[in-house]
Amino acid sequence: MFKVAVIGGSGLLGRALIDELAGQVDWHIASTAFSRPSPQMVRLDVRDSLAVERFIDHVVPDAVVIAAAERRPDVCERDPAHARALNVDAVQMIASAANRHGAWTLSISTDYVFDGKHPPYRHDSTPAPLNAYGQSKLEGERALIETAERGCVLRLPLLYGPIANWSESAVTSLVPAIAASAAPAAQSAKMDAWAIRYPTFTPDVAVVIRQILERHARGETISGIVQWSGDEPMNKYEIAVRLAEALQLDAHLTPQHTPTDATPRPHNCHLASSRLEALGLGRRTPFDTAIRQVLAAFPWRGMTTSA
């Protein structure tokens, strides 16, 4: 029996990962959640070191996947102590608990560890975060690598996938404004056309993580830093146009060609996925195909932003 602990199983990526791992024969998956626990998940605050230790000691996992994090750049900028507690200290505590059982630990990081000035970025490129979120995730990477006796960091870009609410992803968070702009006599919705992103489908990432776990289970453990990314560059305006097409809405959208975010964001942090590709790992679903799957599964007509 191969045992995997998924920390943060109720989140956007965590749910996709649990769905993917559910099909594995002779694997036992134990998952945690904090704000949205289900009967199948253990409620866990990753800031509580004793609770973390008790959970890991109970599961005695072969592998731990840390999908819990504070991922909102504006929140991290306003409260760096909160960002550090979730993105750095929690990683260190979980890795330390995993060490006691010889478990391999995978921690999720971000393309925002780079400044976006010289893409594409390899796994061994020099990080230079522009904001508190990127800094906290970089420190989390270092905490994992320094603490885990057996560990790996997986950097990911902008994620989207099956959602519980529109705001879960910066991709689907655009839908309410798009829908509003399509109403009669509505004002045009301004959309950022400056920052280049690489939207990446969470079920694809879940496949990548499952493949990495399979390699560990058969003794071919991957260590250090790896990266995975979608391969379609687009800014938020272009994402919004494609969302409007998928929703069959006559949206009125205006591109904004200068950055307007209060929190600084990088221009283009394209992550090179070459290390995993060289191992024959990975899957990419075309954006238009994937986003239609997401929208078809989530009702949007007559919606509210918290639907």
CSV table of C-alpha atoms in Angstrom, one decimal:
chain,number,residue,atom,x,y,z
A,1,MET,CA,0.0,0.0,0.0
A,2,PHE,CA,1.4,3.4,-1.1
A,3,LYS,CA,0.2,6.1,1.2
A,4,VAL,CA,-0.1,9.8,0.1
A,5,ALA,CA,-1.0,12.7,2.3
A,6,VAL,CA,-2.5,15.7,0.4
A,7,ILE,CA,-2.3,18.9,2.5
A,8,GLY,CA,-4.9,21.4,1.2
A,9,GLY,CA,-7.2,18.9,-0.6
A,10,SER,CA,-10.2,21.2,-0.8
A,11,GLY,CA,-8.5,23.9,-2.9
A,12,LEU,CA,-8.5,24.4,-6.7
A,13,LEU,CA,-5.5,22.1,-7.3
A,14,GLY,CA,-6.1,19.8,-4.3
A,15,ARG,CA,-9.5,18.7,-5.6
A,16,ALA,CA,-8.1,18.0,-9.0
A,17,LEU,CA,-5.3,16.0,-7.5
A,18,ILE,CA,-7.5,13.9,-5.3
A,19,ASP,CA,-9.8,13.1,-8.2
A,20,GLU,CA,-6.7,12.0,-10.2
A,21,LEU,CA,-5.2,9.9,-7.4
A,22,ALA,CA,-8.6,8.2,-6.6
A,23,GLY,CA,-8.0,5.9,-9.6
A,24,GLN,CA,-4.7,4.5,-8.4
A,25,VAL,CA,-4.9,0.9,-7.3
A,26,ASP,CA,-3.3,0.0,-3.9
A,27,TRP,CA,-2.9,3.7,-3.0
A,28,HIS,CA,-4.3,5.2,0.1
A,29,ILE,CA,-5.0,8.9,-0.1
A,30,ALA,CA,-5.4,11.0,3.1
A,31,SER,CA,-6.3,14.6,2.6
A,32,THR,CA,-6.8,17.7,4.7
A,33,ALA,CA,-8.8,20.9,4.4
A,34,PHE,CA,-9.1,24.0,6.5
A,35,SER,CA,-11.9,26.4,5.3
A,36,ARG,CA,-13.9,23.8,3.3
A,37,PRO,CA,-13.5,20.4,5.0
A,38,SER,CA,-15.7,17.5,3.7
A,39,PRO,CA,-16.5,14.2,5.5
A,40,GLN,CA,-13.6,12.6,3.6
A,41,MET,CA,-11.1,15.1,4.7
A,42,VAL,CA,-9.4,15.9,8.0
A,43,ARG,CA,-9.7,19.5,9.2
A,44,LEU,CA,-6.2,20.8,9.6
A,45,ASP,CA,-4.7,24.3,10.2
A,46,VAL,CA,-1.2,24.0,8.8
A,47,ARG,CA,-0.1,26.8,11.1
A,48,ASP,CA,-0.6,24.4,14.1
A,49,SER,CA,2.6,22.4,14.4
A,50,LEU,CA,1.2,19.9,16.9
A,51,ALA,CA,-1.9,19.2,14.7
A,52,VAL,CA,0.4,18.8,11.6
A,53,GLU,CA,2.6,16.3,13.6
A,54,ARG,CA,-0.5,14.4,14.8
A,55,PHE,CA,-1.9,14.1,11.2
A,56,ILE,CA,1.4,12.9,9.7
A,57,ASP,CA,2.0,10.5,12.6
A,58,HIS,CA,-1.4,9.0,12.1
A,59,VAL,CA,-1.2,8.6,8.3
A,60,VAL,CA,2.5,7.6,8.2
A,61,PRO,CA,2.7,8.5,4.5
A,62,ASP,CA,5.2,7.5,1.9
A,63,ALA,CA,4.7,10.9,0.2
A,64,VAL,CA,3.3,14.2,1.2
A,65,VAL,CA,1.9,16.8,-1.3
A,66,ILE,CA,1.6,20.4,0.1
A,67,ALA,CA,-1.1,22.2,-1.9
A,68,ALA,CA,-2.2,24.5,0.9
A,69,ALA,CA,-0.9,28.1,0.5
A,70,GLU,CA,-1.8,31.8,0.6
A,71,ARG,CA,-1.9,32.4,-3.2
A,72,ARG,CA,-3.5,35.9,-3.4
A,73,PRO,CA,-0.7,38.5,-4.1
A,74,ASP,CA,-2.7,41.4,-2.7
A,75,VAL,CA,-3.3,39.6,0.6
A,76,CYS,CA,0.3,38.7,0.9
A,77,GLU,CA,1.3,42.3,0.2
A,78,ARG,CA,-1.0,43.6,3.0
A,79,ASP,CA,0.0,40.9,5.5
A,80,PRO,CA,3.4,39.4,4.9
A,81,ALA,CA,3.4,37.7,8.3
A,82,HIS,CA,0.3,35.8,7.3
A,83,ALA,CA,1.9,34.9,4.0
A,84,ARG,CA,5.0,33.6,5.7
A,85,ALA,CA,3.0,31.5,8.2
A,86,LEU,CA,1.3,29.6,5.4
A,87,ASN,CA,3.9,29.7,2.6
A,88,VAL,CA,7.1,29.2,4.6
A,89,ASP,CA,6.6,28.1,8.2
A,90,ALA,CA,3.9,25.6,7.4
A,91,VAL,CA,6.1,24.0,4.7
A,92,GLN,CA,9.0,23.7,7.1
A,93,MET,CA,6.7,22.1,9.8
A,94,ILE,CA,5.2,19.6,7.3
A,95,ALA,CA,8.5,18.6,5.8
A,96,SER,CA,10.0,18.1,9.3
A,97,ALA,CA,7.1,15.9,10.3
A,98,ALA,CA,7.4,13.9,7.1
A,99,ASN,CA,11.1,13.4,7.8
A,100,ARG,CA,10.3,11.4,10.9
A,101,HIS,CA,8.7,8.7,8.7
A,102,GLY,CA,11.1,8.9,5.8
A,103,ALA,CA,8.4,10.4,3.6
A,104,TRP,CA,9.1,12.3,0.4
A,105,THR,CA,7.6,15.8,0.3
A,106,LEU,CA,6.4,17.7,-2.8
A,107,SER,CA,5.7,21.4,-2.3
A,108,ILE,CA,3.9,23.6,-4.8
A,109,SER,CA,5.5,26.9,-5.8
A,110,THR,CA,4.9,29.7,-8.4
A,111,ASP,CA,6.2,31.4,-11.4
A,112,TYR,CA,6.1,34.6,-9.3
A,113,VAL,CA,9.5,33.8,-7.8
A,114,PHE,CA,10.8,35.4,-11.0
A,115,ASP,CA,10.7,39.1,-12.1
A,116,GLY,CA,9.4,38.4,-15.6
A,117,LYS,CA,12.1,40.3,-17.4
A,118,HIS,CA,14.0,37.4,-19.1
A,119,PRO,CA,11.7,34.5,-19.9
A,120,PRO,CA,11.6,31.6,-20.3
A,121,TYR,CA,12.8,30.6,-16.9
A,122,ARG,CA,14.5,27.2,-16.3
A,123,HIS,CA,14.3,25.3,-13.0
A,124,ASP,CA,17.8,26.6,-12.2
A,125,SER,CA,17.3,30.2,-13.2
A,126,THR,CA,18.0,32.8,-10.5
A,127,PRO,CA,14.8,33.9,-8.7
A,128,ALA,CA,14.0,37.6,-8.2
A,129,PRO,CA,10.5,38.1,-6.9
A,130,LEU,CA,8.7,41.4,-7.3
A,131,ASN,CA,6.1,41.1,-4.5
A,132,ALA,CA,5.5,39.6,-1.1
A,133,TYR,CA,3.7,36.6,-2.5
A,134,GLY,CA,6.7,35.7,-4.8
A,135,GLN,CA,9.1,36.3,-1.9
A,136,SER,CA,7.1,34.1,0.5
A,137,LYS,CA,6.9,31.3,-2.0
A,138,LEU,CA,10.7,31.5,-2.7
A,139,GLU,CA,11.4,31.3,1.0
A,140,GLY,CA,9.0,28.3,1.1
A,141,GLU,CA,11.0,26.6,-1.6
A,142,ARG,CA,14.2,27.1,0.4
A,143,ALA,CA,12.5,25.9,3.6
A,144,LEU,CA,11.4,22.7,1.8
A,145,ILE,CA,14.8,22.1,0.2
A,146,GLU,CA,16.7,22.8,3.5
A,147,THR,CA,14.3,20.8,5.7
A,148,ALA,CA,13.1,17.8,3.7
A,149,GLU,CA,15.5,14.9,3.7
A,150,ARG,CA,13.6,13.8,0.6
A,151,GLY,CA,11.8,16.6,-1.3
A,152,CYS,CA,10.8,18.3,-4.5
A,153,VAL,CA,9.4,21.7,-5.4
A,154,LEU,CA,7.0,22.0,-8.3
A,155,ARG,CA,6.6,25.5,-9.7
A,156,LEU,CA,3.4,26.3,-11.5
A,157,PRO,CA,2.0,29.4,-13.3
A,158,LEU,CA,-1.6,30.7,-13.3
A,159,LEU,CA,-4.0,27.8,-12.6
A,160,TYR,CA,-7.6,27.2,-13.6
A,161,GLY,CA,-9.8,24.2,-13.5
A,162,PRO,CA,-13.1,22.9,-12.0
A,163,ILE,CA,-14.2,25.6,-9.5
A,164,ALA,CA,-16.3,25.9,-6.4
A,165,ASN,CA,-16.7,29.7,-7.0
A,166,TRP,CA,-15.7,32.2,-9.7
A,167,SER,CA,-12.9,33.7,-7.6
A,168,GLU,CA,-10.9,30.5,-7.2
A,169,SER,CA,-8.9,31.3,-10.3
A,170,ALA,CA,-7.8,34.5,-11.9
A,171,VAL,CA,-9.1,33.0,-15.1
A,172,THR,CA,-12.7,32.4,-14.0
A,173,SER,CA,-12.7,35.5,-11.8
A,174,LEU,CA,-13.1,37.4,-15.1
A,175,VAL,CA,-16.5,35.9,-15.9
A,176,PRO,CA,-18.7,38.1,-13.8
A,177,ALA,CA,-17.3,41.3,-15.4
A,178,ILE,CA,-17.5,39.7,-18.9
A,179,ALA,CA,-21.2,38.8,-18.3
A,180,ALA,CA,-21.9,42.3,-17.0
A,181,SER,CA,-20.3,43.9,-20.0
A,182,ALA,CA,-22.7,42.0,-22.3
A,183,ALA,CA,-25.8,43.4,-20.7
A,184,PRO,CA,-27.8,46.0,-22.7
A,185,ALA,CA,-26.2,49.5,-22.4
A,186,ALA,CA,-23.4,48.1,-20.2
A,187,GLN,CA,-20.1,49.8,-20.0
A,188,SER,CA,-17.1,48.1,-21.5
A,189,ALA,CA,-15.0,46.0,-19.1
A,190,LYS,CA,-11.3,47.0,-18.9
A,191,MET,CA,-9.0,43.9,-19.0
A,192,ASP,CA,-5.2,43.9,-18.5
A,193,ALA,CA,-3.4,43.4,-21.8
A,194,TRP,CA,0.1,43.9,-20.3
A,195,ALA,CA,1.1,40.9,-18.3
A,196,ILE,CA,1.6,37.6,-20.2
A,197,ARG,CA,0.3,34.5,-18.5
A,198,TYR,CA,0.3,30.8,-19.3
A,199,PRO,CA,-3.0,29.4,-18.0
A,200,THR,CA,-2.5,25.8,-16.8
A,201,PHE,CA,-5.3,23.3,-16.3
A,202,THR,CA,-5.4,21.8,-12.8
A,203,PRO,CA,-6.4,18.3,-14.1
A,204,ASP,CA,-3.2,18.4,-16.2
A,205,VAL,CA,-1.1,19.4,-13.2
A,206,ALA,CA,-2.8,16.5,-11.3
A,207,VAL,CA,-1.6,14.1,-14.0
A,208,VAL,CA,1.9,15.5,-13.7
A,209,ILE,CA,1.9,15.1,-9.9
A,210,ARG,CA,0.5,11.6,-10.2
A,211,GLN,CA,3.3,10.7,-12.6
A,212,ILE,CA,5.9,12.1,-10.2
A,213,LEU,CA,4.4,10.1,-7.4
A,214,GLU,CA,4.4,6.9,-9.5
A,215,ARG,CA,8.1,7.4,-10.1
A,216,HIS,CA,8.7,7.8,-6.4
A,217,ALA,CA,6.6,4.7,-5.6
A,218,ARG,CA,8.9,2.6,-7.9
A,219,GLY,CA,12.1,4.0,-6.5
A,220,GLU,CA,12.8,6.7,-9.2
A,221,THR,CA,12.4,9.7,-6.9
A,222,ILE,CA,12.6,13.2,-8.4
A,223,SER,CA,14.3,15.8,-6.2
A,224,GLY,CA,15.1,19.5,-6.3
A,225,ILE,CA,13.1,21.9,-8.4
A,226,VAL,CA,10.8,21.0,-11.4
A,227,GLN,CA,8.4,23.2,-13.3
A,228,TRP,CA,5.2,22.6,-15.4
A,229,SER,CA,3.3,25.1,-17.5
A,230,GLY,CA,0.7,25.4,-20.2
A,231,ASP,CA,2.1,26.5,-23.5
A,232,GLU,CA,-0.4,29.1,-24.7
A,233,PRO,CA,0.7,32.7,-23.8
A,234,MET,CA,-2.1,35.2,-23.3
A,235,ASN,CA,-2.9,38.3,-21.3
A,236,LYS,CA,-6.1,38.7,-19.3
A,237,TYR,CA,-7.8,40.6,-22.2
A,238,GLU,CA,-7.1,37.7,-24.5
A,239,ILE,CA,-8.3,35.2,-21.9
A,240,ALA,CA,-11.5,37.3,-21.5
A,241,VAL,CA,-12.1,37.3,-25.2
A,242,ARG,CA,-11.9,33.5,-25.3
A,243,LEU,CA,-14.1,33.2,-22.2
A,244,ALA,CA,-16.7,35.4,-23.9
A,245,GLU,CA,-16.6,33.2,-27.0
A,246,ALA,CA,-17.0,30.0,-24.9
A,247,LEU,CA,-19.9,31.6,-23.1
A,248,GLN,CA,-21.4,32.9,-26.4
A,249,LEU,CA,-21.6,36.4,-25.0
A,250,ASP,CA,-21.3,39.6,-26.9
A,251,ALA,CA,-19.1,41.1,-24.3
A,252,HIS,CA,-17.7,44.7,-24.6
A,253,LEU,CA,-14.0,44.5,-23.6
A,254,THR,CA,-11.3,47.1,-23.6
A,255,PRO,CA,-7.6,46.2,-23.4
A,256,GLN,CA,-5.6,48.0,-20.8
A,257,HIS,CA,-2.0,48.2,-22.0
A,258,THR,CA,-0.3,49.5,-18.9
A,259,PRO,CA,-0.2,47.7,-15.5
A,260,THR,CA,-2.8,49.0,-13.0
A,261,ASP,CA,-2.4,46.6,-10.1
A,262,ALA,CA,-1.5,48.0,-6.7
A,263,THR,CA,0.7,45.0,-6.1
A,264,PRO,CA,3.6,44.8,-8.6
A,265,ARG,CA,3.4,41.8,-10.9
A,266,PRO,CA,5.9,40.4,-13.4
A,267,HIS,CA,5.5,40.9,-17.1
A,268,ASN,CA,6.2,37.4,-18.4
A,269,CYS,CA,7.3,34.5,-16.1
A,270,HIS,CA,7.1,31.7,-18.7
A,271,LEU,CA,8.3,28.5,-17.0
A,272,ALA,CA,10.3,26.0,-19.0
A,273,SER,CA,9.0,22.5,-18.4
A,274,SER,CA,12.0,20.8,-19.9
A,275,ARG,CA,13.1,18.8,-16.9
A,276,LEU,CA,9.8,17.0,-16.6
A,277,GLU,CA,9.4,16.7,-20.4
A,278,ALA,CA,12.8,15.0,-20.7
A,279,LEU,CA,11.4,12.4,-18.3
A,280,GLY,CA,8.4,11.8,-20.6
A,281,LEU,CA,6.0,13.4,-18.0
A,282,GLY,CA,3.2,15.8,-18.5
A,283,ARG,CA,-0.1,16.5,-20.2
A,284,ARG,CA,-1.5,19.7,-21.8
A,285,THR,CA,-5.2,20.2,-22.6
A,286,PRO,CA,-5.8,23.1,-25.1
A,287,PHE,CA,-7.2,26.1,-23.3
A,288,ASP,CA,-10.4,26.4,-25.4
A,289,THR,CA,-11.2,22.8,-24.7
A,290,ALA,CA,-10.4,22.9,-21.0
A,291,ILE,CA,-12.2,26.2,-20.3
A,292,ARG,CA,-15.4,24.9,-21.9
A,293,GLN,CA,-15.2,21.8,-19.6
A,294,VAL,CA,-15.0,24.2,-16.6
A,295,LEU,CA,-17.8,26.4,-17.7
A,296,ALA,CA,-20.1,23.5,-18.7
A,297,ALA,CA,-19.8,22.1,-15.2
A,298,PHE,CA,-20.5,25.4,-13.4
A,299,PRO,CA,-23.8,27.4,-13.9
A,300,TRP,CA,-23.2,31.0,-14.8
A,301,ARG,CA,-26.5,32.5,-16.1
A,302,GLY,CA,-28.1,34.7,-13.5
A,303,MET,CA,-24.9,34.3,-11.5
A,304,THR,CA,-23.4,36.3,-8.7
A,305,THR,CA,-19.7,36.6,-8.1
A,306,SER,CA,-20.0,34.3,-5.1
A,307,ALA,CA,-22.1,31.7,-6.9
